[in-house]
PDB file of C-alpha atoms in Angstrom:
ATOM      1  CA  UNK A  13     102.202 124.447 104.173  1.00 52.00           C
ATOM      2  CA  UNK A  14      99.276 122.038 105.236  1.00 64.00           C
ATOM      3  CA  UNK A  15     100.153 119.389 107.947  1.00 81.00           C
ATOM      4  CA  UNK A  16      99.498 116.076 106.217  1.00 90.00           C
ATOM      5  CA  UNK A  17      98.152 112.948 107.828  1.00 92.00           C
ATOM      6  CA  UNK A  18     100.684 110.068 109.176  1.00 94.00           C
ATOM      7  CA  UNK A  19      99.496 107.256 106.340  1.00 92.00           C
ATOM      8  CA  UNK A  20     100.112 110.548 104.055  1.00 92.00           C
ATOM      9  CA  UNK A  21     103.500 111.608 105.655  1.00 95.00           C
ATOM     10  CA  UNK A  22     105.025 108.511 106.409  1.00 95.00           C
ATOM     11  CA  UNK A  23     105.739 109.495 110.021  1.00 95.00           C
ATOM     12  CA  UNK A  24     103.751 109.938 113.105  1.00 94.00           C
ATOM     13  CA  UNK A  25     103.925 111.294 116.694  1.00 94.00           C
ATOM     14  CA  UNK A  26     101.543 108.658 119.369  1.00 95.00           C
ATOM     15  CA  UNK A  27      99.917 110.666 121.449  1.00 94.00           C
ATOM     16  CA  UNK A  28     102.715 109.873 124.228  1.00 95.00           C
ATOM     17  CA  UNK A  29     105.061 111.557 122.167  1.00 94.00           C
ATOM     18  CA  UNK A  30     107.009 107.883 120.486  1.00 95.00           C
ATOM     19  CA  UNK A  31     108.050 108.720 116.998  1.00 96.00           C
ATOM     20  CA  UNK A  32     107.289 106.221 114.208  1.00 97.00           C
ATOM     21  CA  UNK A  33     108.098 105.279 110.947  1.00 98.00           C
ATOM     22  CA  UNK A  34     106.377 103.783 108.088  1.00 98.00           C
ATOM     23  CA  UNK A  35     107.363 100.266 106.919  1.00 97.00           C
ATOM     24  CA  UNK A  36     104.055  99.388 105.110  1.00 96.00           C
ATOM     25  CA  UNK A  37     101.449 101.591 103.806  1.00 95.00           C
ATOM     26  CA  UNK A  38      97.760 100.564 102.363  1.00 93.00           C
ATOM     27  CA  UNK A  39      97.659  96.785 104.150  1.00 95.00           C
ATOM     28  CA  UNK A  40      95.228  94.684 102.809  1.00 91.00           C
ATOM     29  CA  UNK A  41      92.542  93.551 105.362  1.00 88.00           C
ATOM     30  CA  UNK A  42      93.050  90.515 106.081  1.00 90.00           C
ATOM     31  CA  UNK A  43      96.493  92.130 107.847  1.00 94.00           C
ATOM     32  CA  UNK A  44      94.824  94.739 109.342  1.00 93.00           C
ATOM     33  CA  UNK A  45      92.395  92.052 110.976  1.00 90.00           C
ATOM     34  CA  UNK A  46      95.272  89.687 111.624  1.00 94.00           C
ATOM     35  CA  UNK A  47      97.571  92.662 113.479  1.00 96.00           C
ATOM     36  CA  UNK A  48      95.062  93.740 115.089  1.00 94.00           C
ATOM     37  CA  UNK A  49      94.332  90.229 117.058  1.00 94.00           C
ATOM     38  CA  UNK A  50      98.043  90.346 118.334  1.00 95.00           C
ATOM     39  CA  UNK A  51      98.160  91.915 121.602  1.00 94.00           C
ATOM     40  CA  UNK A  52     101.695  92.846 120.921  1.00 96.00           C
ATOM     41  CA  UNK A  53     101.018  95.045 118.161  1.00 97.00           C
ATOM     42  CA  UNK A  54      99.607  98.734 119.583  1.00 97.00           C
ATOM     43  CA  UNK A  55      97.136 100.438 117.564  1.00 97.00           C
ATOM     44  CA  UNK A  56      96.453 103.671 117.244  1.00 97.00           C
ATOM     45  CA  UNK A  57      93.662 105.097 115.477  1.00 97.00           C
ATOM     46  CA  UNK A  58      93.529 108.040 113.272  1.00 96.00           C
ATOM     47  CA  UNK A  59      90.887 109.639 113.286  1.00 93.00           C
ATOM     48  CA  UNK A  60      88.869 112.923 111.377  1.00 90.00           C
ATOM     49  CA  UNK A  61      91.591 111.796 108.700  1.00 88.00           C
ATOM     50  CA  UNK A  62      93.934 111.212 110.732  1.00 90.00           C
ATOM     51  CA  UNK A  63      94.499 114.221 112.342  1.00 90.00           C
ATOM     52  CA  UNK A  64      92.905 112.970 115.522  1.00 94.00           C
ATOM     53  CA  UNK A  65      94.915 110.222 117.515  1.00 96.00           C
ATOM     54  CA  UNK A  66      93.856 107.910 120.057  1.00 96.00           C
ATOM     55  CA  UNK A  67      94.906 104.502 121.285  1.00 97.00           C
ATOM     56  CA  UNK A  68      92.512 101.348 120.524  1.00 97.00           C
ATOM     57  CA  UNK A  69      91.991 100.014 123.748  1.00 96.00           C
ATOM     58  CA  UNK A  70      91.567  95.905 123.577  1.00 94.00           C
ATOM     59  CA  UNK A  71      88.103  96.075 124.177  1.00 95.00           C
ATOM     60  CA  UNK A  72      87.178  98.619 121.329  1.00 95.00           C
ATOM     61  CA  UNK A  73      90.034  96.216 118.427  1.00 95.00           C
ATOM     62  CA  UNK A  74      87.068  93.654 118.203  1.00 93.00           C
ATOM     63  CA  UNK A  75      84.168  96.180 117.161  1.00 94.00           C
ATOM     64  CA  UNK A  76      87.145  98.048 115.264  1.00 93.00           C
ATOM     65  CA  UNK A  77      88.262  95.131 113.741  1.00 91.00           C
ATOM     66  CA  UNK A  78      84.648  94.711 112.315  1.00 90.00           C
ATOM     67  CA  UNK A  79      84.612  98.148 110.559  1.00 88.00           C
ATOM     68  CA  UNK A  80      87.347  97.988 108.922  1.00 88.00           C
ATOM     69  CA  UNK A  81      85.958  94.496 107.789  1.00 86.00           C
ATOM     70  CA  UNK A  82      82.945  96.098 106.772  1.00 86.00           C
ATOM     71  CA  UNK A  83      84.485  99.342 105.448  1.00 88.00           C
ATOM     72  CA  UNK A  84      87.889  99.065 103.969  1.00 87.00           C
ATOM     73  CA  UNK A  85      88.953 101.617 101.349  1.00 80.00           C
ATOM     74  CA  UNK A  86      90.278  99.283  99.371  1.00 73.00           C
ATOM     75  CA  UNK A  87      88.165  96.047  98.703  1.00 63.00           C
ATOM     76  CA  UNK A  88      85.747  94.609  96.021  1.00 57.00           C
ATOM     77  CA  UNK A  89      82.892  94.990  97.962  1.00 67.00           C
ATOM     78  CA  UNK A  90      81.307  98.729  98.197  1.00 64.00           C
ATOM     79  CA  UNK A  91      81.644 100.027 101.913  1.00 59.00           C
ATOM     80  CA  UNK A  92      78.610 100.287 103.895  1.00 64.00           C
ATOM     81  CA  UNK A  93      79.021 103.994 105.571  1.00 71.00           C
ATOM     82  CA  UNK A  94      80.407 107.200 104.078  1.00 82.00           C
ATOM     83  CA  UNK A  95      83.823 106.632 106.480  1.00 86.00           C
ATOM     84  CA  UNK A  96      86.172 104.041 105.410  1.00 90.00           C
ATOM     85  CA  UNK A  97      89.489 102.094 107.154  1.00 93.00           C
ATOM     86  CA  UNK A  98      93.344 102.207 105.425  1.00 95.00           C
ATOM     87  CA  UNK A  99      95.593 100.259 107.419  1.00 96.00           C
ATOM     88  CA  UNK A 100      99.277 101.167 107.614  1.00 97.00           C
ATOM     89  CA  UNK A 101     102.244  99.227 109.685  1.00 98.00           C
ATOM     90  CA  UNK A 102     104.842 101.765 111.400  1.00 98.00           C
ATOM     91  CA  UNK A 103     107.835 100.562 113.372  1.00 97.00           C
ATOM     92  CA  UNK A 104     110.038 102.749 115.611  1.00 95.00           C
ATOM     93  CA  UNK A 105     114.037 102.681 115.999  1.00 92.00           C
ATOM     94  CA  UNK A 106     114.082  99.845 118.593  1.00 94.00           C
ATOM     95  CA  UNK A 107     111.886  97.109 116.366  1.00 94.00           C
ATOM     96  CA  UNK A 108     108.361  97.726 117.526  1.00 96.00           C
ATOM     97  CA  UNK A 109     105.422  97.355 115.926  1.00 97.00           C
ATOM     98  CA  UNK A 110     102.557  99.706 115.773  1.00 98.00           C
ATOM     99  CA  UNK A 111      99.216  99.180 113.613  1.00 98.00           C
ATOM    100  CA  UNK A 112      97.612 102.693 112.556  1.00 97.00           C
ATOM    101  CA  UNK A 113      94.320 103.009 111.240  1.00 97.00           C
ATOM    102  CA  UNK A 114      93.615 105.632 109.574  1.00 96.00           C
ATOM    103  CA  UNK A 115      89.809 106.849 109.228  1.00 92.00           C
ATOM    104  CA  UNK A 116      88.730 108.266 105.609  1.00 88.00           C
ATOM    105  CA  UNK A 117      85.624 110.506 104.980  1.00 79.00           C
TER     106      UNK A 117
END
């Protein structure tokens, strides 16, 4: 069976090892942007369609931040590259928050 990718599946493993849940899938932008500002909230980027995880350091969520501004998946505006942003929320058992990104082709 083919491994599908966490805004797919609903689940994902962070690359150290924290299981999460989905709570929201396909955020608009504006809470993708907004998330993304809060220091609080990790995110983790999917990458290749997902099936490449890494951690968005804070210096990177600005410039990231901008691309998904730029390239959403789901706005009115066409996106200006080939690879475009979905935003998902996931929370794990104790309450946290985790904003995933997940990076279409």
């Amino acid at each position: 069976m083919a491994r599908l990718s966490p805004g797919s599946s609903g689940e994902l493993t962070d690359p150290d090892g924290r299981t999460w849940q989905v709570r929201r899938r396909k955020l608009d932008p504006r809470t993708v942007r907004s998330l993304m500002r809060r220091r609080d909230v990790p995110v983790l980027l999917g990458e290749s369609g997902g099936f490449d995880l890494r951690w968005v350091i804070d210096e990177e969520r600005g410039a990231l931040s901008e691309l998904v501004r730029r390239n959403y998946a789901v706005t009115a505006e066409p996106a200006a590259s080939d690879i475009v942003y979905m935003g998902y929320e996931f929370g794990d058992e104790a309450g946290q928050r985790l904003l995933y990104v997940e990076e279409w082709c």
